[in-house]
Amino acid sequence: MTPLALALALAMAVAVPQEEAEAKPARARELGIRIGELPTGPLNAITDVEGVAVGHCSVVEGDDVRTGVTLVVPRLGENSFRRKLPAAVFTGNGFGKAAGFTQVEELGEIEAPIALTNTLSVGTVLEALARLVLEQPGNAEVRSVNVVVGETNDGWLSDIRGQHVRAEHVREAWEAAAKGPVELGSVGAGAGTVCMGFKGGIGSASRVVAAGPWTVGVLVQTNFGGSLRIDGRPFPPRGDPREDRDGSCMVVVATDAPVDARNLGRMAKRTMLALARVGSVMANGSGDYAIAFSTANPIEAGEGSVRAVRVLRNDAMTPLFQAVVEATEEAVLDSLFTARTTRGRAGHVAQAIDLEVVRRVAAGH
């Protein structure tokens, strides 16, 4: 190679942006990481629960908008208002703007898809999602609907004050909702999030409990601080691990097990054990919320004033608790491992985690 060709080659190598040079995103299991003991579902995602679908709309505009909407649809193709599902919520640390939680807590039901977005777009998403539910066939006379909207604050990477999420973005996520593999990482409501010093995003995982067999699926939106641990092993921090502990995490849990609202609440609580395992301390400024629902025993409109259903006993719940903890922990890790380095507002950059270092940590080095 001539000196000129060598110089040009070196210049091109130096010019390759970090965003393009980093390793291809991978999920935890592709990196040799096996969280827990239970087997996963076929997709290792919340959509392993029959009927559950996920839809994203990423809102990426110019240099300073990195945000979006993610919807979890409990039973795709069904009218959730006419076929409500048992559900429960849990608040780990309430520094957040979770909408619709009080009615779920009071009645033990959900009646619409669950939406995730950024902090200052909760109102827009709530209004748009309510309108979409009201437009469904059979809902012409509905005068009240409870939609659940969770959020994290993506204002470090995105111009959150600009409130760039609009009603059409919610509709786009609604129309994009599908069963099958879930797109993970810097997508939808995870487009602009940061987690424990690295680029965060959307993660998902599932576990199968032999007793049913039943499936437990989890989807997370990660935007919280802490000192990352991977399967119990500390990961080299980016910067001072004592800084940037604030943030938030939304966790959605789905199962096909016949669990009532009370025990769904117990499942939702267990998600916080997983956040602790990956390094969160649920800091003062962190909004950490979970909502859990079961696709079993739907509450049919007009079915009468008395319901007779079969539900799991308390002493049958432990395997489902284990499934929730394992799936949540893996979903958080997958949100990090599948995220891309992202440059956003004010030139801020959230660096993707170094997957080669992850491999070494997973190998015990």
Short mmCIF file of N, CA and C in Angstrom, two decimals, residues 1 18 22 29 33 43 57 68 75 82 89 113 117 125 185 189-190 193 247 257 262 286 311 322 324 342 349 359:
data_model
loop_
_atom_site.label_atom_id
_atom_site.label_comp_id
_atom_site.label_asym_id
_atom_site.label_seq_id
_atom_site.Cartn_x
_atom_site.Cartn_y
_atom_site.Cartn_z
N MET A 1 0.85 -1.19 0.00
CA MET A 1 0.00 0.00 0.00
C MET A 1 0.89 1.24 0.00
N GLN A 18 -18.75 6.54 16.20
CA GLN A 18 -18.91 5.49 17.22
C GLN A 18 -20.21 4.73 16.99
N GLU A 22 -19.76 0.43 16.60
CA GLU A 22 -20.01 -0.47 17.72
C GLU A 22 -20.53 -1.83 17.24
N ARG A 29 -28.93 -13.85 25.84
CA ARG A 29 -28.61 -15.26 25.59
C ARG A 29 -27.64 -15.44 24.43
N ILE A 33 -25.38 -15.27 28.40
CA ILE A 33 -25.93 -14.95 29.71
C ILE A 33 -27.27 -15.66 29.87
N LEU A 43 -40.25 -17.02 21.81
CA LEU A 43 -39.71 -15.73 21.40
C LEU A 43 -38.95 -15.03 22.50
N CYS A 57 -43.99 3.33 17.96
CA CYS A 57 -43.79 4.45 17.04
C CYS A 57 -42.63 5.27 17.59
N GLY A 68 -40.90 8.66 21.72
CA GLY A 68 -41.85 7.81 21.01
C GLY A 68 -42.93 7.24 21.90
N ARG A 75 -55.01 -8.35 24.14
CA ARG A 75 -55.53 -9.41 23.27
C ARG A 75 -55.81 -8.78 21.92
N ARG A 82 -64.88 -4.18 26.06
CA ARG A 82 -65.99 -5.13 26.16
C ARG A 82 -65.54 -6.44 26.79
N VAL A 89 -51.65 -3.12 39.85
CA VAL A 89 -50.52 -2.22 39.71
C VAL A 89 -49.72 -2.21 41.00
N PRO A 113 -55.54 -1.02 25.90
CA PRO A 113 -54.10 -1.26 25.80
C PRO A 113 -53.33 -0.35 26.75
N THR A 117 -44.62 6.22 27.19
CA THR A 117 -44.13 7.37 26.44
C THR A 117 -43.19 8.17 27.32
N VAL A 125 -50.91 11.26 24.98
CA VAL A 125 -51.09 9.84 24.71
C VAL A 125 -52.38 9.33 25.33
N GLY A 185 -34.66 -2.33 22.25
CA GLY A 185 -33.59 -1.34 22.25
C GLY A 185 -34.12 0.07 22.09
N ALA A 189 -41.04 4.07 22.91
CA ALA A 189 -40.87 4.82 24.15
C ALA A 189 -39.46 4.73 24.69
N GLY A 190 -38.64 3.86 24.14
CA GLY A 190 -37.25 3.73 24.56
C GLY A 190 -36.27 4.44 23.67
N THR A 193 -34.11 6.96 25.99
CA THR A 193 -33.86 6.68 27.41
C THR A 193 -32.40 6.31 27.67
N GLY A 247 -34.17 8.68 37.65
CA GLY A 247 -34.68 8.14 36.40
C GLY A 247 -35.93 7.34 36.69
N ALA A 257 -51.77 -17.41 33.00
CA ALA A 257 -52.18 -18.18 34.18
C ALA A 257 -53.46 -17.58 34.76
N ARG A 262 -55.67 -9.80 43.00
CA ARG A 262 -54.84 -9.73 44.22
C ARG A 262 -53.49 -10.37 44.00
N SER A 286 -36.66 8.59 41.04
CA SER A 286 -36.95 7.51 40.11
C SER A 286 -38.40 7.08 40.24
N VAL A 311 -59.36 -19.86 39.81
CA VAL A 311 -58.11 -19.10 39.92
C VAL A 311 -57.10 -19.89 40.74
N GLN A 322 -41.20 -16.47 40.66
CA GLN A 322 -39.86 -16.70 40.12
C GLN A 322 -39.79 -16.30 38.64
N VAL A 324 -41.56 -14.05 37.09
CA VAL A 324 -41.57 -12.59 36.97
C VAL A 324 -40.19 -12.01 37.23
N THR A 342 -26.74 6.70 20.84
CA THR A 342 -27.67 7.70 20.34
C THR A 342 -27.18 9.10 20.68
N VAL A 349 -24.71 12.47 24.10
CA VAL A 349 -24.58 11.13 23.53
C VAL A 349 -24.77 10.09 24.62
N ARG A 359 -19.41 -9.71 27.32
CA ARG A 359 -19.02 -11.12 27.15
C ARG A 359 -17.96 -11.53 28.17
#
